[in-house]
Amino acid sequence: GIIVDKSRRWPLCIDPQGQANKWIKKMEEPNTLAVKKFTDSDYIRRLEGCITYGNPMLIENILEETDPAIEPVLLKQTYKQGNRVMLKLGE
């Protein structure tokens, strides 16, 4: 839990027993946590909304490879445009 809470990057939790998943869901419940899978047709749109409004998102059932569209999010590749911090999402 400390690594997840104090990390500068978003962690990837390998969680075969589902304990981290339950902990994250309970911890972020008051913050309108969005829970999606890469197979959900609207996960990119939902991720964009979560980033825009500052809401947390949990992506479940990630296999060995992630969707390349979210690479800038995982690496926190932000840039400044005027006074705003921007992030390019997608390809």
mmCIF file with all atom_site columns, C-alpha atoms in Angstrom:
data_model
loop_
_atom_site.group_PDB
_atom_site.id
_atom_site.type_symbol
_atom_site.label_atom_id
_atom_site.label_alt_id
_atom_site.label_comp_id
_atom_site.label_asym_id
_atom_site.label_entity_id
_atom_site.label_seq_id
_atom_site.pdbx_PDB_ins_code
_atom_site.Cartn_x
_atom_site.Cartn_y
_atom_site.Cartn_z
_atom_site.occupancy
_atom_site.B_iso_or_equiv
_atom_site.pdbx_formal_charge
_atom_site.auth_seq_id
_atom_site.auth_comp_id
_atom_site.auth_asym_id
_atom_site.auth_atom_id
_atom_site.pdbx_PDB_model_num
ATOM 1  C CA . GLY A 1 1  ? 0.000   0.000   0.000   1.00 0.00 ? 1  GLY A CA 1
ATOM 2  C CA . ILE A 1 2  ? 2.863   2.436   0.753   1.00 0.00 ? 2  ILE A CA 1
ATOM 3  C CA . ILE A 1 3  ? 4.424   1.966   -2.687  1.00 0.00 ? 3  ILE A CA 1
ATOM 4  C CA . VAL A 1 4  ? 1.079   2.600   -4.387  1.00 0.00 ? 4  VAL A CA 1
ATOM 5  C CA . ASP A 1 5  ? 0.440   5.688   -2.262  1.00 0.00 ? 5  ASP A CA 1
ATOM 6  C CA . LYS A 1 6  ? 3.918   7.306   -2.430  1.00 0.00 ? 6  LYS A CA 1
ATOM 7  C CA . SER A 1 7  ? 5.028   6.334   -5.946  1.00 0.00 ? 7  SER A CA 1
ATOM 8  C CA . ARG A 1 8  ? 5.779   8.995   -8.561  1.00 0.00 ? 8  ARG A CA 1
ATOM 9  C CA . ARG A 1 9  ? 4.498   6.680   -11.312 1.00 0.00 ? 9  ARG A CA 1
ATOM 10 C CA . TRP A 1 10 ? 1.308   4.689   -11.356 1.00 0.00 ? 10 TRP A CA 1
ATOM 11 C CA . PRO A 1 11 ? 2.010   1.159   -10.202 1.00 0.00 ? 11 PRO A CA 1
ATOM 12 C CA . LEU A 1 12 ? 1.198   -2.090  -11.943 1.00 0.00 ? 12 LEU A CA 1
ATOM 13 C CA . CYS A 1 13 ? -0.008  -4.528  -9.285  1.00 0.00 ? 13 CYS A CA 1
ATOM 14 C CA . ILE A 1 14 ? 0.343   -8.231  -10.013 1.00 0.00 ? 14 ILE A CA 1
ATOM 15 C CA . ASP A 1 15 ? -2.498  -9.427  -7.874  1.00 0.00 ? 15 ASP A CA 1
ATOM 16 C CA . PRO A 1 16 ? -3.541  -13.072 -8.363  1.00 0.00 ? 16 PRO A CA 1
ATOM 17 C CA . GLN A 1 17 ? -5.573  -13.117 -5.120  1.00 0.00 ? 17 GLN A CA 1
ATOM 18 C CA . GLY A 1 18 ? -7.355  -9.821  -5.779  1.00 0.00 ? 18 GLY A CA 1
ATOM 19 C CA . GLN A 1 19 ? -6.241  -8.177  -2.503  1.00 0.00 ? 19 GLN A CA 1
ATOM 20 C CA . ALA A 1 20 ? -4.806  -5.021  -4.101  1.00 0.00 ? 20 ALA A CA 1
ATOM 21 C CA . ASN A 1 21 ? -7.868  -4.757  -6.316  1.00 0.00 ? 21 ASN A CA 1
ATOM 22 C CA . LYS A 1 22 ? -10.200 -4.819  -3.294  1.00 0.00 ? 22 LYS A CA 1
ATOM 23 C CA . TRP A 1 23 ? -7.987  -2.360  -1.381  1.00 0.00 ? 23 TRP A CA 1
ATOM 24 C CA . ILE A 1 24 ? -7.916  0.140   -4.264  1.00 0.00 ? 24 ILE A CA 1
ATOM 25 C CA . LYS A 1 25 ? -11.678 -0.110  -4.770  1.00 0.00 ? 25 LYS A CA 1
ATOM 26 C CA . LYS A 1 26 ? -12.325 0.483   -1.062  1.00 0.00 ? 26 LYS A CA 1
ATOM 27 C CA . MET A 1 27 ? -9.790  3.325   -0.807  1.00 0.00 ? 27 MET A CA 1
ATOM 28 C CA . GLU A 1 28 ? -11.079 5.167   -3.893  1.00 0.00 ? 28 GLU A CA 1
ATOM 29 C CA . GLU A 1 29 ? -14.795 4.512   -3.411  1.00 0.00 ? 29 GLU A CA 1
ATOM 30 C CA . PRO A 1 30 ? -15.584 8.082   -2.262  1.00 0.00 ? 30 PRO A CA 1
ATOM 31 C CA . ASN A 1 31 ? -13.668 9.485   -5.276  1.00 0.00 ? 31 ASN A CA 1
ATOM 32 C CA . THR A 1 32 ? -15.922 7.948   -7.972  1.00 0.00 ? 32 THR A CA 1
ATOM 33 C CA . LEU A 1 33 ? -13.476 5.247   -9.058  1.00 0.00 ? 33 LEU A CA 1
ATOM 34 C CA . ALA A 1 34 ? -13.987 4.045   -12.620 1.00 0.00 ? 34 ALA A CA 1
ATOM 35 C CA . VAL A 1 35 ? -13.232 0.351   -13.144 1.00 0.00 ? 35 VAL A CA 1
ATOM 36 C CA . LYS A 1 36 ? -12.622 -0.757  -16.730 1.00 0.00 ? 36 LYS A CA 1
ATOM 37 C CA . LYS A 1 37 ? -10.886 -3.434  -18.796 1.00 0.00 ? 37 LYS A CA 1
ATOM 38 C CA . PHE A 1 38 ? -9.017  -3.044  -22.079 1.00 0.00 ? 38 PHE A CA 1
ATOM 39 C CA . THR A 1 39 ? -11.782 -5.097  -23.687 1.00 0.00 ? 39 THR A CA 1
ATOM 40 C CA . ASP A 1 40 ? -14.436 -2.494  -22.796 1.00 0.00 ? 40 ASP A CA 1
ATOM 41 C CA . SER A 1 41 ? -15.343 -0.500  -25.881 1.00 0.00 ? 41 SER A CA 1
ATOM 42 C CA . ASP A 1 42 ? -15.446 2.825   -24.038 1.00 0.00 ? 42 ASP A CA 1
ATOM 43 C CA . TYR A 1 43 ? -12.372 2.534   -21.823 1.00 0.00 ? 43 TYR A CA 1
ATOM 44 C CA . ILE A 1 44 ? -10.322 5.196   -23.694 1.00 0.00 ? 44 ILE A CA 1
ATOM 45 C CA . ARG A 1 45 ? -13.216 7.665   -23.549 1.00 0.00 ? 45 ARG A CA 1
ATOM 46 C CA . ARG A 1 46 ? -13.703 6.930   -19.862 1.00 0.00 ? 46 ARG A CA 1
ATOM 47 C CA . LEU A 1 47 ? -9.947  7.278   -19.194 1.00 0.00 ? 47 LEU A CA 1
ATOM 48 C CA . GLU A 1 48 ? -9.970  10.652  -20.931 1.00 0.00 ? 48 GLU A CA 1
ATOM 49 C CA . GLY A 1 49 ? -12.844 11.790  -18.720 1.00 0.00 ? 49 GLY A CA 1
ATOM 50 C CA . CYS A 1 50 ? -11.104 10.582  -15.566 1.00 0.00 ? 50 CYS A CA 1
ATOM 51 C CA . ILE A 1 51 ? -7.918  12.444  -16.499 1.00 0.00 ? 51 ILE A CA 1
ATOM 52 C CA . THR A 1 52 ? -9.840  15.608  -17.403 1.00 0.00 ? 52 THR A CA 1
ATOM 53 C CA . TYR A 1 53 ? -11.808 15.710  -14.156 1.00 0.00 ? 53 TYR A CA 1
ATOM 54 C CA . GLY A 1 54 ? -9.148  14.246  -11.851 1.00 0.00 ? 54 GLY A CA 1
ATOM 55 C CA . ASN A 1 55 ? -10.994 11.037  -11.033 1.00 0.00 ? 55 ASN A CA 1
ATOM 56 C CA . PRO A 1 56 ? -9.216  7.727   -10.368 1.00 0.00 ? 56 PRO A CA 1
ATOM 57 C CA . MET A 1 57 ? -9.436  4.797   -12.781 1.00 0.00 ? 57 MET A CA 1
ATOM 58 C CA . LEU A 1 58 ? -8.567  1.150   -12.246 1.00 0.00 ? 58 LEU A CA 1
ATOM 59 C CA . ILE A 1 59 ? -7.854  -0.982  -15.306 1.00 0.00 ? 59 ILE A CA 1
ATOM 60 C CA . GLU A 1 60 ? -8.393  -4.641  -14.476 1.00 0.00 ? 60 GLU A CA 1
ATOM 61 C CA . ASN A 1 61 ? -7.262  -7.893  -16.092 1.00 0.00 ? 61 ASN A CA 1
ATOM 62 C CA . ILE A 1 62 ? -4.166  -6.545  -17.824 1.00 0.00 ? 62 ILE A CA 1
ATOM 63 C CA . LEU A 1 63 ? -2.300  -9.375  -19.463 1.00 0.00 ? 63 LEU A CA 1
ATOM 64 C CA . GLU A 1 64 ? 1.329   -9.309  -20.607 1.00 0.00 ? 64 GLU A CA 1
ATOM 65 C CA . GLU A 1 65 ? 0.885   -6.318  -22.904 1.00 0.00 ? 65 GLU A CA 1
ATOM 66 C CA . THR A 1 66 ? -0.862  -3.009  -22.384 1.00 0.00 ? 66 THR A CA 1
ATOM 67 C CA . ASP A 1 67 ? -2.612  -0.895  -24.979 1.00 0.00 ? 67 ASP A CA 1
ATOM 68 C CA . PRO A 1 68 ? 0.002   1.430   -26.557 1.00 0.00 ? 68 PRO A CA 1
ATOM 69 C CA . ALA A 1 69 ? -2.568  4.245   -26.479 1.00 0.00 ? 69 ALA A CA 1
ATOM 70 C CA . ILE A 1 70 ? -2.144  4.609   -22.708 1.00 0.00 ? 70 ILE A CA 1
ATOM 71 C CA . GLU A 1 71 ? 1.678   4.616   -22.713 1.00 0.00 ? 71 GLU A CA 1
ATOM 72 C CA . PRO A 1 72 ? 1.874   8.420   -22.208 1.00 0.00 ? 72 PRO A CA 1
ATOM 73 C CA . VAL A 1 73 ? -0.394  8.079   -19.172 1.00 0.00 ? 73 VAL A CA 1
ATOM 74 C CA . LEU A 1 74 ? 1.664   5.306   -17.595 1.00 0.00 ? 74 LEU A CA 1
ATOM 75 C CA . LEU A 1 75 ? 4.882   7.244   -18.161 1.00 0.00 ? 75 LEU A CA 1
ATOM 76 C CA . LYS A 1 76 ? 3.321   10.577  -17.092 1.00 0.00 ? 76 LYS A CA 1
ATOM 77 C CA . GLN A 1 77 ? 4.462   12.226  -20.321 1.00 0.00 ? 77 GLN A CA 1
ATOM 78 C CA . THR A 1 78 ? 3.000   15.667  -19.744 1.00 0.00 ? 78 THR A CA 1
ATOM 79 C CA . TYR A 1 79 ? 3.858   18.944  -21.440 1.00 0.00 ? 79 TYR A CA 1
ATOM 80 C CA . LYS A 1 80 ? 2.968   22.584  -20.901 1.00 0.00 ? 80 LYS A CA 1
ATOM 81 C CA . GLN A 1 81 ? 0.761   24.495  -23.287 1.00 0.00 ? 81 GLN A CA 1
ATOM 82 C CA . GLY A 1 82 ? 0.491   28.019  -21.982 1.00 0.00 ? 82 GLY A CA 1
ATOM 83 C CA . ASN A 1 83 ? -0.437  27.729  -18.306 1.00 0.00 ? 83 ASN A CA 1
ATOM 84 C CA . ARG A 1 84 ? -2.006  24.269  -18.699 1.00 0.00 ? 84 ARG A CA 1
ATOM 85 C CA . VAL A 1 85 ? -0.409  20.863  -18.208 1.00 0.00 ? 85 VAL A CA 1
ATOM 86 C CA . MET A 1 86 ? -1.382  18.631  -21.123 1.00 0.00 ? 86 MET A CA 1
ATOM 87 C CA . LEU A 1 87 ? -1.122  14.913  -21.837 1.00 0.00 ? 87 LEU A CA 1
ATOM 88 C CA . LYS A 1 88 ? -1.470  13.328  -25.269 1.00 0.00 ? 88 LYS A CA 1
ATOM 89 C CA . LEU A 1 89 ? -3.779  10.337  -25.032 1.00 0.00 ? 89 LEU A CA 1
ATOM 90 C CA . GLY A 1 90 ? -4.120  7.832   -27.832 1.00 0.00 ? 90 GLY A CA 1
ATOM 91 C CA . GLU A 1 91 ? -2.035  7.244   -30.905 1.00 0.00 ? 91 GLU A CA 1
#
